[in-house]
Amino acid sequence: MGEWSEFFEDFPEYAPGPPSAEELEQEAKRKLKTEIRKMNSDAFALIEKTQEKEKKQYLEKVENCPQCGEKQLNVYKLKPDHVLCECQSCLTYGSGSDLSIAIQEIICANGDELNWKNSSLFKVLQNKN
Ligand SMILES: [Zn+2]
């Protein structure tokens, strides 16, 4: 066999003992946690990618964001009477029956944590169709 097995035969006091049940359980838990974390991040990445793709077909124009001033406010016309705006810069969103109402919601969103990455209306509205 290899050098290490010979070494442990000569010096059994240095041979690593079998891991305890507790150590095995800890290790299994750690592995599971890592796997779940990886699966979650893969799933979220996939959802985001799919949503981005689907959203693009509703994108009407890009406006200046009333919150941060960047010209990164995506305006989606989800239905004839429903507009959703999402800023790609500050992540604030707003929606309404027309653009001015959606913009008004963004203006008033200060501090309300209207972050579309956390709680986009997009999915909810799509499911209502
Ligand atoms: Zn913004």
mmCIF file with all atom_site columns, N, CA and C and ligand atoms in Angstrom, residues 65 67-70 87 89-92, ligand 1:
data_model
loop_
_atom_site.group_PDB
_atom_site.id
_atom_site.type_symbol
_atom_site.label_atom_id
_atom_site.label_alt_id
_atom_site.label_comp_id
_atom_site.label_asym_id
_atom_site.label_entity_id
_atom_site.label_seq_id
_atom_site.pdbx_PDB_ins_code
_atom_site.Cartn_x
_atom_site.Cartn_y
_atom_site.Cartn_z
_atom_site.occupancy
_atom_site.B_iso_or_equiv
_atom_site.pdbx_formal_charge
_atom_site.auth_seq_id
_atom_site.auth_comp_id
_atom_site.auth_asym_id
_atom_site.auth_atom_id
_atom_site.pdbx_PDB_model_num
ATOM   1  N  N  . CYS A 1 65 ? -35.278 58.087 -14.347 1.00 0.00 ? 65 CYS A N  1
ATOM   2  C  CA . CYS A 1 65 ? -35.869 57.680 -13.073 1.00 0.00 ? 65 CYS A CA 1
ATOM   3  C  C  . CYS A 1 65 ? -36.072 58.894 -12.177 1.00 0.00 ? 65 CYS A C  1
ATOM   4  N  N  . GLN A 1 67 ? -36.416 58.895 -9.074  1.00 0.00 ? 67 GLN A N  1
ATOM   5  C  CA . GLN A 1 67 ? -35.735 58.688 -7.782  1.00 0.00 ? 67 GLN A CA 1
ATOM   6  C  C  . GLN A 1 67 ? -34.254 59.032 -7.878  1.00 0.00 ? 67 GLN A C  1
ATOM   7  N  N  . CYS A 1 68 ? -33.557 58.405 -8.825  1.00 0.00 ? 68 CYS A N  1
ATOM   8  C  CA . CYS A 1 68 ? -32.103 58.553 -8.880  1.00 0.00 ? 68 CYS A CA 1
ATOM   9  C  C  . CYS A 1 68 ? -31.625 59.418 -10.045 1.00 0.00 ? 68 CYS A C  1
ATOM   10 N  N  . GLY A 1 69 ? -32.546 59.736 -10.978 1.00 0.00 ? 69 GLY A N  1
ATOM   11 C  CA . GLY A 1 69 ? -32.178 60.618 -12.077 1.00 0.00 ? 69 GLY A CA 1
ATOM   12 C  C  . GLY A 1 69 ? -31.515 59.922 -13.256 1.00 0.00 ? 69 GLY A C  1
ATOM   13 N  N  . GLU A 1 70 ? -31.192 58.630 -13.092 1.00 0.00 ? 70 GLU A N  1
ATOM   14 C  CA . GLU A 1 70 ? -30.550 57.897 -14.187 1.00 0.00 ? 70 GLU A CA 1
ATOM   15 C  C  . GLU A 1 70 ? -31.578 57.549 -15.263 1.00 0.00 ? 70 GLU A C  1
ATOM   16 N  N  . CYS A 1 87 ? -36.638 50.751 -12.157 1.00 0.00 ? 87 CYS A N  1
ATOM   17 C  CA . CYS A 1 87 ? -35.349 51.401 -12.387 1.00 0.00 ? 87 CYS A CA 1
ATOM   18 C  C  . CYS A 1 87 ? -34.233 50.357 -12.272 1.00 0.00 ? 87 CYS A C  1
ATOM   19 N  N  . SER A 1 89 ? -31.195 51.118 -12.062 1.00 0.00 ? 89 SER A N  1
ATOM   20 C  CA . SER A 1 89 ? -30.116 51.693 -11.271 1.00 0.00 ? 89 SER A CA 1
ATOM   21 C  C  . SER A 1 89 ? -30.407 51.627 -9.768  1.00 0.00 ? 89 SER A C  1
ATOM   22 N  N  . CYS A 1 90 ? -31.514 52.245 -9.327  1.00 0.00 ? 90 CYS A N  1
ATOM   23 C  CA . CYS A 1 90 ? -31.807 52.272 -7.889  1.00 0.00 ? 90 CYS A CA 1
ATOM   24 C  C  . CYS A 1 90 ? -32.808 51.184 -7.485  1.00 0.00 ? 90 CYS A C  1
ATOM   25 N  N  . LEU A 1 91 ? -33.345 50.445 -8.465  1.00 0.00 ? 91 LEU A N  1
ATOM   26 C  CA . LEU A 1 91 ? -34.220 49.291 -8.258  1.00 0.00 ? 91 LEU A CA 1
ATOM   27 C  C  . LEU A 1 91 ? -35.613 49.640 -7.730  1.00 0.00 ? 91 LEU A C  1
ATOM   28 N  N  . THR A 1 92 ? -35.956 50.931 -7.731  1.00 0.00 ? 92 THR A N  1
ATOM   29 C  CA . THR A 1 92 ? -37.300 51.323 -7.309  1.00 0.00 ? 92 THR A CA 1
ATOM   30 C  C  . THR A 1 92 ? -38.296 50.988 -8.417  1.00 0.00 ? 92 THR A C  1
HETATM 31 ZN ZN . ZN  B 2 .  ? -33.626 54.984 -10.174 1.00 0.00 ? 1  ZN  B ZN 1
#
